PDB file of C-alpha atoms and ligand atoms in Angstrom:
ATOM      1  CA  MET A 281     -19.175  15.859   9.363  1.00 94.00           C
ATOM      2  CA  THR A 282     -19.140  18.812   6.952  1.00 98.00           C
ATOM      3  CA  PRO A 283     -22.085  19.219   4.531  1.00 98.00           C
ATOM      4  CA  GLN A 284     -19.926  17.815   1.727  1.00 98.00           C
ATOM      5  CA  GLN A 285     -18.867  14.782   3.753  1.00 98.00           C
ATOM      6  CA  LYS A 286     -22.566  14.165   4.574  1.00 98.00           C
ATOM      7  CA  LYS A 287     -23.477  14.499   0.893  1.00 98.00           C
ATOM      8  CA  ILE A 288     -20.854  11.912  -0.064  1.00 98.00           C
ATOM      9  CA  ARG A 289     -22.111   9.498   2.595  1.00 98.00           C
ATOM     10  CA  LYS A 290     -25.659  10.000   1.233  1.00 98.00           C
ATOM     11  CA  LEU A 291     -24.518   9.350  -2.341  1.00 98.00           C
ATOM     12  CA  LEU A 292     -22.743   6.204  -1.169  1.00 98.00           C
ATOM     13  CA  ARG A 293     -25.977   4.961   0.428  1.00 98.00           C
ATOM     14  CA  GLU A 294     -27.985   5.750  -2.717  1.00 97.00           C
ATOM     15  CA  LYS A 295     -25.518   3.944  -4.997  1.00 97.00           C
ATOM     16  CA  GLN A 296     -25.029   1.041  -2.563  1.00 96.00           C
ATOM     17  CA  GLY A 297     -21.367   1.918  -2.488  1.00 97.00           C
ATOM     18  CA  ILE A 298     -18.526   1.806  -0.018  1.00 97.00           C
ATOM     19  CA  LEU A 299     -15.530   4.071   0.304  1.00 98.00           C
ATOM     20  CA  LEU A 300     -12.177   2.371   0.828  1.00 98.00           C
ATOM     21  CA  ALA A 301      -9.315   4.648   1.857  1.00 98.00           C
ATOM     22  CA  HIS A 302      -5.602   4.194   2.437  1.00 98.00           C
ATOM     23  CA  TYR A 303      -3.863   5.814   5.425  1.00 98.00           C
ATOM     24  CA  TYR A 304      -1.923   8.143   3.101  1.00 98.00           C
ATOM     25  CA  VAL A 305      -4.946   9.950   1.606  1.00 98.00           C
ATOM     26  CA  ARG A 306      -6.224  13.327   2.799  1.00 98.00           C
ATOM     27  CA  PRO A 307      -7.583  13.269   6.392  1.00 97.00           C
ATOM     28  CA  GLU A 308     -11.053  14.547   5.415  1.00 98.00           C
ATOM     29  CA  ILE A 309     -11.417  11.438   3.226  1.00 98.00           C
ATOM     30  CA  GLN A 310     -10.044   9.048   5.865  1.00 98.00           C
ATOM     31  CA  GLU A 311     -12.701  10.435   8.268  1.00 97.00           C
ATOM     32  CA  ILE A 312     -15.647   9.241   6.168  1.00 98.00           C
ATOM     33  CA  ALA A 313     -14.275   5.958   4.815  1.00 98.00           C
ATOM     34  CA  ASP A 314     -16.104   2.663   5.401  1.00 97.00           C
ATOM     35  CA  VAL A 315     -12.743   0.950   5.569  1.00 97.00           C
ATOM     36  CA  LEU A 316      -9.476   2.714   6.316  1.00 97.00           C
ATOM     37  CA  GLY A 317      -6.538   0.386   5.982  1.00 96.00           C
ATOM     38  CA  ASP A 318      -3.257  -0.760   4.514  1.00 94.00           C
ATOM     39  CA  SER A 319      -3.023  -2.401   1.080  1.00 92.00           C
ATOM     40  CA  LEU A 320      -3.811  -5.860   2.453  1.00 89.00           C
ATOM     41  CA  ALA A 321      -6.847  -4.781   4.490  1.00 93.00           C
ATOM     42  CA  LEU A 322      -8.213  -2.846   1.514  1.00 94.00           C
ATOM     43  CA  ALA A 323      -7.760  -5.806  -0.848  1.00 90.00           C
ATOM     44  CA  ARG A 324      -9.524  -8.044   1.680  1.00 91.00           C
ATOM     45  CA  ALA A 325     -12.356  -5.519   2.064  1.00 94.00           C
ATOM     46  CA  ALA A 326     -12.797  -5.306  -1.706  1.00 92.00           C
ATOM     47  CA  ALA A 327     -12.960  -9.098  -1.997  1.00 89.00           C
ATOM     48  CA  ALA A 328     -15.425  -9.484   0.889  1.00 92.00           C
ATOM     49  CA  SER A 329     -17.768  -6.559   0.237  1.00 91.00           C
ATOM     50  CA  ASP A 330     -21.276  -7.072  -1.112  1.00 91.00           C
ATOM     51  CA  ALA A 331     -21.583  -3.421  -2.174  1.00 95.00           C
ATOM     52  CA  LYS A 332     -22.399  -2.651  -5.811  1.00 96.00           C
ATOM     53  CA  VAL A 333     -19.866   0.168  -6.062  1.00 97.00           C
ATOM     54  CA  ILE A 334     -16.401   0.573  -4.571  1.00 97.00           C
ATOM     55  CA  VAL A 335     -14.989   4.091  -4.464  1.00 98.00           C
ATOM     56  CA  PHE A 336     -11.255   3.812  -3.997  1.00 97.00           C
ATOM     57  CA  ALA A 337      -9.358   6.610  -2.297  1.00 98.00           C
ATOM     58  CA  GLY A 338      -5.822   5.486  -2.959  1.00 97.00           C
ATOM     59  CA  VAL A 339      -3.726   4.936  -6.071  1.00 98.00           C
ATOM     60  CA  HIS A 340      -4.366   3.118  -9.332  1.00 97.00           C
ATOM     61  CA  PHE A 341      -2.918  -0.321  -8.480  1.00 97.00           C
ATOM     62  CA  MET A 342      -5.157  -0.488  -5.388  1.00 96.00           C
ATOM     63  CA  ALA A 343      -8.329   0.233  -7.374  1.00 96.00           C
ATOM     64  CA  GLN A 344      -7.178  -2.201 -10.034  1.00 97.00           C
ATOM     65  CA  SER A 345      -6.707  -4.928  -7.409  1.00 96.00           C
ATOM     66  CA  ALA A 346     -10.230  -4.224  -6.139  1.00 95.00           C
ATOM     67  CA  ALA A 347     -11.572  -4.560  -9.706  1.00 95.00           C
ATOM     68  CA  ILE A 348      -9.725  -7.870 -10.142  1.00 96.00           C
ATOM     69  CA  LEU A 349     -10.949  -9.263  -6.827  1.00 94.00           C
ATOM     70  CA  SER A 350     -14.531  -8.068  -7.378  1.00 93.00           C
ATOM     71  CA  PRO A 351     -15.110  -8.176 -11.135  1.00 92.00           C
ATOM     72  CA  GLU A 352     -18.874  -7.804 -10.750  1.00 93.00           C
ATOM     73  CA  LYS A 353     -18.594  -4.427  -8.986  1.00 95.00           C
ATOM     74  CA  THR A 354     -18.081  -0.948 -10.355  1.00 96.00           C
ATOM     75  CA  VAL A 355     -14.757   0.326  -9.018  1.00 97.00           C
ATOM     76  CA  LEU A 356     -14.340   4.081  -9.138  1.00 98.00           C
ATOM     77  CA  LEU A 357     -10.967   5.805  -8.814  1.00 98.00           C
ATOM     78  CA  PRO A 358     -11.929   9.494  -8.580  1.00 98.00           C
ATOM     79  CA  ARG A 359      -8.574  10.552 -10.077  1.00 98.00           C
ATOM     80  CA  LEU A 360      -7.305   8.161 -12.733  1.00 97.00           C
ATOM     81  CA  ASP A 361      -3.933   9.923 -12.709  1.00 97.00           C
ATOM     82  CA  ALA A 362      -3.264   8.878  -9.089  1.00 98.00           C
ATOM     83  CA  GLY A 363      -0.514   6.402  -9.933  1.00 98.00           C
ATOM     84  CA  CYS A 364       2.415   4.803  -8.137  1.00 98.00           C
ATOM     85  CA  PRO A 365       5.926   5.266  -9.573  1.00 98.00           C
ATOM     86  CA  LEU A 366       7.037   2.109  -7.759  1.00 98.00           C
ATOM     87  CA  ALA A 367       4.378   0.070  -9.591  1.00 97.00           C
ATOM     88  CA  ASP A 368       5.629   1.580 -12.872  1.00 97.00           C
ATOM     89  CA  ALA A 369       9.145   0.217 -12.165  1.00 96.00           C
ATOM     90  CA  ALA A 370       8.164  -3.255 -13.444  1.00 97.00           C
ATOM     91  CA  THR A 371       6.909  -3.390 -17.025  1.00 97.00           C
ATOM     92  CA  VAL A 372       5.495  -6.436 -18.788  1.00 97.00           C
ATOM     93  CA  GLU A 373       8.555  -6.574 -21.085  1.00 97.00           C
ATOM     94  CA  SER A 374      11.072  -6.393 -18.233  1.00 97.00           C
ATOM     95  CA  VAL A 375       9.249  -9.086 -16.226  1.00 97.00           C
ATOM     96  CA  ARG A 376       9.053 -11.357 -19.292  1.00 97.00           C
ATOM     97  CA  LEU A 377      12.813 -10.950 -19.805  1.00 97.00           C
ATOM     98  CA  MET A 378      13.486 -11.793 -16.171  1.00 97.00           C
ATOM     99  CA  ARG A 379      11.271 -14.890 -16.409  1.00 96.00           C
ATOM    100  CA  GLU A 380      13.334 -16.031 -19.391  1.00 97.00           C
ATOM    101  CA  LYS A 381      16.540 -15.400 -17.432  1.00 96.00           C
ATOM    102  CA  GLU A 382      15.261 -17.138 -14.262  1.00 96.00           C
ATOM    103  CA  PRO A 383      12.922 -19.888 -15.564  1.00 95.00           C
ATOM    104  CA  GLU A 384      13.049 -21.871 -12.305  1.00 94.00           C
ATOM    105  CA  ALA A 385      12.339 -18.937  -9.988  1.00 96.00           C
ATOM    106  CA  LEU A 386       9.104 -18.109  -8.216  1.00 97.00           C
ATOM    107  CA  PHE A 387       8.019 -14.541  -8.866  1.00 98.00           C
ATOM    108  CA  VAL A 388       6.689 -12.868  -5.711  1.00 98.00           C
ATOM    109  CA  THR A 389       5.151  -9.578  -6.758  1.00 98.00           C
ATOM    110  CA  TYR A 390       4.334  -6.671  -4.481  1.00 97.00           C
ATOM    111  CA  ILE A 391       0.734  -5.519  -4.766  1.00 96.00           C
ATOM    112  CA  ASN A 392       2.218  -2.160  -5.911  1.00 97.00           C
ATOM    113  CA  SER A 393       2.288  -3.397  -9.519  1.00 97.00           C
ATOM    114  CA  SER A 394       0.104  -3.370 -12.625  1.00 97.00           C
ATOM    115  CA  ALA A 395      -2.529  -6.033 -13.309  1.00 97.00           C
ATOM    116  CA  GLU A 396      -0.465  -7.213 -16.299  1.00 98.00           C
ATOM    117  CA  VAL A 397       2.620  -7.742 -14.136  1.00 98.00           C
ATOM    118  CA  LYS A 398       0.567  -9.564 -11.498  1.00 98.00           C
ATOM    119  CA  ALA A 399      -0.759 -11.800 -14.263  1.00 98.00           C
ATOM    120  CA  LEU A 400       2.846 -12.808 -15.083  1.00 97.00           C
ATOM    121  CA  SER A 401       3.644 -13.612 -11.446  1.00 98.00           C
ATOM    122  CA  ASP A 402       3.234 -16.596  -9.132  1.00 97.00           C
ATOM    123  CA  VAL A 403       2.000 -14.914  -5.988  1.00 97.00           C
ATOM    124  CA  CYS A 404       1.420 -11.386  -4.701  1.00 97.00           C
ATOM    125  CA  CYS A 405       2.412  -9.900  -1.372  1.00 97.00           C
ATOM    126  CA  THR A 406       1.998  -6.654   0.534  1.00 96.00           C
ATOM    127  CA  SER A 407       4.303  -5.149   3.125  1.00 96.00           C
ATOM    128  CA  SER A 408       2.057  -6.796   5.773  1.00 95.00           C
ATOM    129  CA  ASN A 409       2.580 -10.347   4.618  1.00 96.00           C
ATOM    130  CA  ALA A 410       5.802 -10.420   2.527  1.00 97.00           C
ATOM    131  CA  LEU A 411       7.705 -12.375   5.205  1.00 97.00           C
ATOM    132  CA  GLN A 412       4.888 -14.904   5.554  1.00 96.00           C
ATOM    133  CA  ILE A 413       4.509 -15.349   1.783  1.00 97.00           C
ATOM    134  CA  VAL A 414       8.242 -15.874   1.223  1.00 97.00           C
ATOM    135  CA  ASN A 415       8.525 -18.226   4.207  1.00 95.00           C
ATOM    136  CA  ASN A 416       5.715 -20.256   2.639  1.00 94.00           C
ATOM    137  CA  GLN A 417       7.582 -20.946  -0.593  1.00 94.00           C
ATOM    138  CA  PRO A 418       9.300 -24.353  -0.947  1.00 93.00           C
ATOM    139  CA  ALA A 419      12.793 -24.387   0.595  1.00 91.00           C
ATOM    140  CA  GLY A 420      15.617 -24.069  -1.893  1.00 90.00           C
ATOM    141  CA  LYS A 421      13.377 -22.493  -4.531  1.00 93.00           C
ATOM    142  CA  LYS A 422      14.816 -19.367  -6.106  1.00 94.00           C
ATOM    143  CA  ILE A 423      12.686 -16.280  -5.499  1.00 97.00           C
ATOM    144  CA  VAL A 424      12.489 -13.075  -7.506  1.00 97.00           C
ATOM    145  CA  MET A 425      10.803 -10.214  -5.644  1.00 98.00           C
ATOM    146  CA  LEU A 426       9.529  -7.245  -7.589  1.00 98.00           C
ATOM    147  CA  PRO A 427       9.272  -4.338  -8.067  1.00 98.00           C
ATOM    148  CA  ASP A 428      10.540  -3.014  -4.695  1.00 98.00           C
ATOM    149  CA  GLY A 429      14.239  -3.789  -4.155  1.00 98.00           C
ATOM    150  CA  ASN A 430      14.176  -2.481  -0.568  1.00 98.00           C
ATOM    151  CA  LEU A 431      11.280  -4.726   0.448  1.00 98.00           C
ATOM    152  CA  ALA A 432      13.013  -7.644  -1.303  1.00 98.00           C
ATOM    153  CA  ARG A 433      16.321  -7.072   0.556  1.00 98.00           C
ATOM    154  CA  HIS A 434      14.517  -6.615   3.883  1.00 98.00           C
ATOM    155  CA  THR A 435      12.484  -9.809   3.341  1.00 98.00           C
ATOM    156  CA  SER A 436      15.628 -11.722   2.429  1.00 97.00           C
ATOM    157  CA  SER A 437      17.524 -10.524   5.494  1.00 97.00           C
ATOM    158  CA  VAL A 438      14.667 -11.409   7.902  1.00 97.00           C
ATOM    159  CA  THR A 439      13.712 -14.780   6.387  1.00 96.00           C
ATOM    160  CA  GLY A 440      17.259 -15.842   5.484  1.00 95.00           C
ATOM    161  CA  ARG A 441      15.967 -16.795   2.013  1.00 95.00           C
ATOM    162  CA  GLU A 442      17.978 -15.985  -1.072  1.00 93.00           C
ATOM    163  CA  VAL A 443      15.983 -13.387  -2.998  1.00 96.00           C
ATOM    164  CA  ILE A 444      16.769 -11.763  -6.326  1.00 97.00           C
ATOM    165  CA  ALA A 445      15.789  -8.133  -5.764  1.00 97.00           C
ATOM    166  CA  TRP A 446      14.251  -6.069  -8.551  1.00 97.00           C
ATOM    167  CA  GLU A 447      15.735  -2.606  -8.815  1.00 93.00           C
ATOM    168  CA  GLY A 448      12.567  -0.523  -8.297  1.00 97.00           C
ATOM    169  CA  CYS A 449      11.887   1.706  -5.339  1.00 98.00           C
ATOM    170  CA  CYS A 450       9.287   4.068  -3.943  1.00 98.00           C
ATOM    171  CA  PRO A 451      10.698   7.567  -4.497  1.00 98.00           C
ATOM    172  CA  VAL A 452       8.917   8.832  -1.381  1.00 98.00           C
ATOM    173  CA  HIS A 453      10.417   6.312   1.060  1.00 98.00           C
ATOM    174  CA  GLN A 454      13.745   6.305  -0.796  1.00 98.00           C
ATOM    175  CA  ALA A 455      14.080  10.023  -0.069  1.00 98.00           C
ATOM    176  CA  LEU A 456      14.457   9.413   3.678  1.00 98.00           C
ATOM    177  CA  THR A 457      18.179   9.394   4.543  1.00 98.00           C
ATOM    178  CA  PRO A 458      20.048   7.807   7.465  1.00 98.00           C
ATOM    179  CA  GLN A 459      21.437  11.262   8.319  1.00 98.00           C
ATOM    180  CA  GLU A 460      17.909  12.568   8.952  1.00 98.00           C
ATOM    181  CA  VAL A 461      17.120   9.601  11.194  1.00 98.00           C
ATOM    182  CA  ILE A 462      20.404   9.906  13.128  1.00 98.00           C
ATOM    183  CA  ALA A 463      19.772  13.631  13.741  1.00 98.00           C
ATOM    184  CA  LEU A 464      16.276  12.876  15.089  1.00 98.00           C
ATOM    185  CA  LYS A 465      17.577  10.043  17.261  1.00 98.00           C
ATOM    186  CA  GLN A 466      20.005  12.539  18.799  1.00 98.00           C
ATOM    187  CA  GLU A 467      17.207  15.046  19.359  1.00 98.00           C
ATOM    188  CA  PHE A 468      14.823  12.409  20.797  1.00 98.00           C
ATOM    189  CA  PRO A 469      17.134   9.785  22.339  1.00 97.00           C
ATOM    190  CA  GLU A 470      14.278   7.884  24.001  1.00 97.00           C
ATOM    191  CA  ALA A 471      12.129   7.692  20.856  1.00 98.00           C
ATOM    192  CA  PRO A 472      11.975   4.428  18.887  1.00 98.00           C
ATOM    193  CA  PHE A 473      12.139   4.722  15.097  1.00 98.00           C
ATOM    194  CA  ALA A 474       9.392   2.847  13.189  1.00 98.00           C
ATOM    195  CA  ALA A 475       9.960   2.466   9.444  1.00 98.00           C
ATOM    196  CA  HIS A 476       8.163   1.083   6.408  1.00 98.00           C
ATOM    197  CA  PRO A 477      10.075  -1.684   4.546  1.00 98.00           C
ATOM    198  CA  GLU A 478      10.104   0.490   1.408  1.00 98.00           C
ATOM    199  CA  CYS A 479      12.842   2.577   3.090  1.00 98.00           C
ATOM    200  CA  ARG A 480      16.517   2.172   2.115  1.00 98.00           C
ATOM    201  CA  PRO A 481      18.519  -0.629   3.812  1.00 98.00           C
ATOM    202  CA  ASP A 482      20.761   1.918   5.607  1.00 98.00           C
ATOM    203  CA  VAL A 483      17.608   3.552   7.018  1.00 98.00           C
ATOM    204  CA  LEU A 484      16.044   0.213   8.006  1.00 98.00           C
ATOM    205  CA  ALA A 485      19.301  -0.660   9.789  1.00 98.00           C
ATOM    206  CA  LEU A 486      18.511   2.215  12.197  1.00 98.00           C
ATOM    207  CA  ALA A 487      14.906   1.119  12.798  1.00 98.00           C
ATOM    208  CA  ASP A 488      13.589  -0.242  16.075  1.00 98.00           C
ATOM    209  CA  PHE A 489      10.536  -1.543  14.225  1.00 98.00           C
ATOM    210  CA  VAL A 490       9.925  -2.320  10.526  1.00 98.00           C
ATOM    211  CA  GLY A 491       6.417  -2.941   9.229  1.00 97.00           C
ATOM    212  CA  SER A 492       3.526  -1.989   6.987  1.00 97.00           C
ATOM    213  CA  THR A 493       1.384   1.058   7.713  1.00 97.00           C
ATOM    214  CA  SER A 494      -1.049  -0.955   9.857  1.00 96.00           C
ATOM    215  CA  ALA A 495       1.853  -2.675  11.652  1.00 97.00           C
ATOM    216  CA  ILE A 496       3.359   0.747  12.431  1.00 98.00           C
ATOM    217  CA  LEU A 497      -0.026   1.861  13.825  1.00 97.00           C
ATOM    218  CA  LYS A 498      -0.179  -1.244  16.019  1.00 97.00           C
ATOM    219  CA  PHE A 499       3.407  -0.761  17.180  1.00 98.00           C
ATOM    220  CA  ALA A 500       2.624   2.867  18.103  1.00 98.00           C
ATOM    221  CA  ARG A 501      -0.540   1.912  20.032  1.00 97.00           C
ATOM    222  CA  GLU A 502       1.263  -0.763  22.004  1.00 97.00           C
ATOM    223  CA  SER A 503       4.573   1.043  22.560  1.00 97.00           C
ATOM    224  CA  GLY A 504       5.292   2.477  25.998  1.00 96.00           C
ATOM    225  CA  ALA A 505       7.296   5.293  24.379  1.00 97.00           C
ATOM    226  CA  ARG A 506       6.000   8.875  24.660  1.00 97.00           C
ATOM    227  CA  THR A 507       7.599   9.930  21.353  1.00 98.00           C
ATOM    228  CA  ILE A 508       7.975   7.857  18.181  1.00 98.00           C
ATOM    229  CA  ILE A 509       9.902   8.755  15.015  1.00 98.00           C
ATOM    230  CA  ILE A 510       7.891   7.752  11.937  1.00 98.00           C
ATOM    231  CA  GLY A 511       9.513   6.542   8.722  1.00 98.00           C
ATOM    232  CA  THR A 512       6.578   6.373   6.350  1.00 98.00           C
ATOM    233  CA  GLU A 513       4.288   8.715   4.427  1.00 98.00           C
ATOM    234  CA  ALA A 514       2.926  11.765   6.297  1.00 98.00           C
ATOM    235  CA  GLY A 515      -0.734  10.811   5.840  1.00 97.00           C
ATOM    236  CA  ILE A 516      -0.434   8.180   8.558  1.00 98.00           C
ATOM    237  CA  LEU A 517       0.082  10.887  11.202  1.00 98.00           C
ATOM    238  CA  ASP A 518      -3.648  11.657  11.521  1.00 97.00           C
ATOM    239  CA  LYS A 519      -4.524   8.074  12.373  1.00 97.00           C
ATOM    240  CA  LEU A 520      -1.499   7.745  14.684  1.00 98.00           C
ATOM    241  CA  ARG A 521      -2.586  10.858  16.602  1.00 97.00           C
ATOM    242  CA  LYS A 522      -6.218   9.717  16.723  1.00 96.00           C
ATOM    243  CA  ASP A 523      -5.214   6.283  18.038  1.00 96.00           C
ATOM    244  CA  SER A 524      -2.699   7.609  20.580  1.00 95.00           C
ATOM    245  CA  PRO A 525      -3.508  11.248  21.432  1.00 96.00           C
ATOM    246  CA  ASP A 526      -1.132  11.189  24.403  1.00 96.00           C
ATOM    247  CA  LYS A 527       1.928  10.384  22.257  1.00 98.00           C
ATOM    248  CA  GLN A 528       4.123  12.580  20.089  1.00 98.00           C
ATOM    249  CA  PHE A 529       4.855  11.489  16.526  1.00 98.00           C
ATOM    250  CA  VAL A 530       7.796  12.965  14.659  1.00 98.00           C
ATOM    251  CA  LEU A 531       7.888  12.519  10.884  1.00 98.00           C
ATOM    252  CA  ALA A 532      11.443  11.456   9.975  1.00 98.00           C
ATOM    253  CA  SER A 533      11.605  13.660   6.861  1.00 98.00           C
ATOM    254  CA  GLU A 534       9.569  16.347   5.143  1.00 97.00           C
ATOM    255  CA  ALA A 535      10.151  14.395   1.929  1.00 98.00           C
ATOM    256  CA  LEU A 536       7.771  11.673   3.138  1.00 98.00           C
ATOM    257  CA  LEU A 537       4.857  12.987   1.110  1.00 98.00           C
ATOM    258  CA  CYS A 538       3.244  10.999  -1.714  1.00 98.00           C
ATOM    259  CA  ALA A 539       1.796  13.481  -4.207  1.00 98.00           C
ATOM    260  CA  ASP A 540      -0.241  10.741  -5.896  1.00 98.00           C
ATOM    261  CA  MET A 541      -1.964   9.737  -2.662  1.00 98.00           C
ATOM    262  CA  LYS A 542      -2.948  13.362  -2.106  1.00 98.00           C
ATOM    263  CA  LYS A 543      -4.523  13.854  -5.549  1.00 98.00           C
ATOM    264  CA  ILE A 544      -8.036  12.675  -4.679  1.00 98.00           C
ATOM    265  CA  THR A 545     -10.167  15.351  -2.984  1.00 98.00           C
ATOM    266  CA  LEU A 546     -13.702  15.314  -1.568  1.00 98.00           C
ATOM    267  CA  ASP A 547     -14.780  17.220  -4.718  1.00 98.00           C
ATOM    268  CA  ASP A 548     -13.401  14.406  -6.883  1.00 98.00           C
ATOM    269  CA  ILE A 549     -15.233  11.756  -4.845  1.00 98.00           C
ATOM    270  CA  GLU A 550     -18.523  13.651  -4.998  1.00 98.00           C
ATOM    271  CA  LYS A 551     -18.227  14.145  -8.760  1.00 98.00           C
ATOM    272  CA  SER A 552     -17.238  10.537  -9.273  1.00 98.00           C
ATOM    273  CA  LEU A 553     -20.286   9.253  -7.378  1.00 98.00           C
ATOM    274  CA  ILE A 554     -22.592  11.497  -9.397  1.00 98.00           C
ATOM    275  CA  THR A 555     -21.139  10.592 -12.811  1.00 98.00           C
ATOM    276  CA  MET A 556     -20.052   7.031 -11.867  1.00 98.00           C
ATOM    277  CA  GLN A 557     -16.758   7.830 -13.590  1.00 97.00           C
ATOM    278  CA  PRO A 558     -13.852   7.188 -13.879  1.00 98.00           C
ATOM    279  CA  ALA A 559     -14.209   3.448 -13.465  1.00 97.00           C
ATOM    280  CA  VAL A 560     -11.217   1.112 -13.382  1.00 97.00           C
ATOM    281  CA  THR A 561     -11.600  -2.015 -15.480  1.00 95.00           C
ATOM    282  CA  VAL A 562      -9.266  -4.876 -16.341  1.00 97.00           C
ATOM    283  CA  SER A 563      -9.628  -7.177 -19.346  1.00 96.00           C
ATOM    284  CA  ARG A 564     -11.069 -10.571 -18.477  1.00 95.00           C
ATOM    285  CA  LYS A 565      -7.928 -12.468 -19.548  1.00 96.00           C
ATOM    286  CA  ILE A 566      -5.531 -10.348 -17.477  1.00 97.00           C
ATOM    287  CA  SER A 567      -7.964 -10.200 -14.577  1.00 97.00           C
ATOM    288  CA  ARG A 568      -8.301 -13.978 -14.397  1.00 96.00           C
ATOM    289  CA  ALA A 569      -4.515 -14.526 -14.298  1.00 97.00           C
ATOM    290  CA  ALA A 570      -3.896 -11.648 -11.877  1.00 97.00           C
ATOM    291  CA  LYS A 571      -6.692 -12.836  -9.563  1.00 97.00           C
ATOM    292  CA  LYS A 572      -4.955 -16.186  -9.140  1.00 97.00           C
ATOM    293  CA  THR A 573      -1.852 -14.444  -7.748  1.00 97.00           C
ATOM    294  CA  LEU A 574      -3.942 -12.229  -5.444  1.00 96.00           C
ATOM    295  CA  ASP A 575      -6.079 -15.165  -4.259  1.00 95.00           C
ATOM    296  CA  ARG A 576      -2.919 -17.166  -3.548  1.00 96.00           C
ATOM    297  CA  MET A 577      -1.665 -14.300  -1.399  1.00 96.00           C
ATOM    298  CA  LEU A 578      -4.978 -14.007   0.461  1.00 94.00           C
ATOM    299  CA  SER A 579      -5.065 -17.725   1.176  1.00 92.00           C
ATOM    300  CA  LEU A 580      -1.440 -17.797   2.385  1.00 91.00           C
ATOM    301  CA  SER A 581      -1.641 -14.823   4.758  1.00 82.00           C
ATOM    302  CA  SER A 582      -3.538 -14.673   8.005  1.00 68.00           C
TER     303      SER A 582
HETATM  304  P1  13P B1888       0.992  -0.525   3.067  1.00 82.22           P
HETATM  305  O1  13P B1888       0.539  -1.798   2.469  1.00 82.22           O
HETATM  306  O2  13P B1888       1.961  -0.723   4.191  1.00 82.22           O
HETATM  307  O3  13P B1888      -0.176   0.305   3.490  1.00 82.22           O
HETATM  308  O4  13P B1888       1.817   0.300   1.981  1.00 82.22           O
HETATM  309  C1  13P B1888       1.273   0.787   0.808  1.00 82.22           C
HETATM  310  C2  13P B1888       2.169   1.719   0.136  1.00 82.22           C
HETATM  311  O5  13P B1888       1.930   2.158  -0.957  1.00 82.22           O
HETATM  312  C3  13P B1888       3.377   2.098   0.828  1.00 82.22           C
HETATM  313  O6  13P B1888       4.018   3.112   0.156  1.00 82.22           O
HETATM  314 FE1  SF4 B1889       3.662   4.321  -4.465  1.00 82.22          FE
HETATM  315 FE2  SF4 B1889       5.434   5.208  -2.710  1.00 82.22          FE
HETATM  316 FE3  SF4 B1889       3.175   6.564  -3.056  1.00 82.22          FE
HETATM  317 FE4  SF4 B1889       3.178   4.151  -1.810  1.00 82.22          FE
HETATM  318  S1  SF4 B1889       4.129   6.056  -1.103  1.00 82.22           S
HETATM  319  S2  SF4 B1889       1.762   4.855  -3.399  1.00 82.22           S
HETATM  320  S3  SF4 B1889       4.773   3.102  -2.978  1.00 82.22           S
HETATM  321  S4  SF4 B1889       4.810   6.252  -4.581  1.00 82.22           S
END
């Protein structure tokens, strides 16, 4: 550990805090996290932790979910401007309009969404459990999935359920093209292609495996392949290489870089632990309604 990493660990001990980090954040932060995980694992960790303070190294909706699941804790997001353009694709007004248009439908909302939008939904999901959550809904019930249209279409095609797909997307995963994947498949003909469900349908059609960040890590650990083409954000490469140092991982596109996930630095975390700012809070009314949808997700997924 560097002196700064040690200092942050010491501050965390002093404040009775834990550091939760997503696989896309800077590697020097991943190295010192108490929990490194995908959105589902981080939400579970936030709900289960008995720490007084949660420092979130991720983006705003993740810290907000932690604050909703653990209202008695202080949740710090060292850079409040670390947002998620996909989460911004569903506004309260647009979801209200859709609910009026589809009054019978169940609204399954990706965790990449605001607290207010979660509060207007029936159940949340992540890319780890979307199939399970949708399969759990009563047969014949109309389902609206928001805000990620690609995840919605993928979930519909795997489960066979009719799903009304919202038109949002993650600009990072959307930037990966089938042409890039085809070129890499020609260069590495033996290499399987593992993709995140936020990728475009024509990219997912080329995938040998589709799953969340932690599912991609598991696939890579268990695969017999020497080389694997990766269709998700670049930050996952460090963990992939740590888990499987004997394998080669090829990022499918240089565009797979989430600027928001890279905003938080060790300096920001240190400052945040000293000042105990900026904290993410959610009003009690919104938090109570949003927690129901998150709790429903946690109880439905294994
Ligand atoms: P995971 O839940 O698969 O980690 O995905 C989070 C995310 O933001 C993907 O872009
Ligand atoms: Fe949002 Fe995409 Fe970044 Fe994930 S990778 S946080 S979905 S912008």
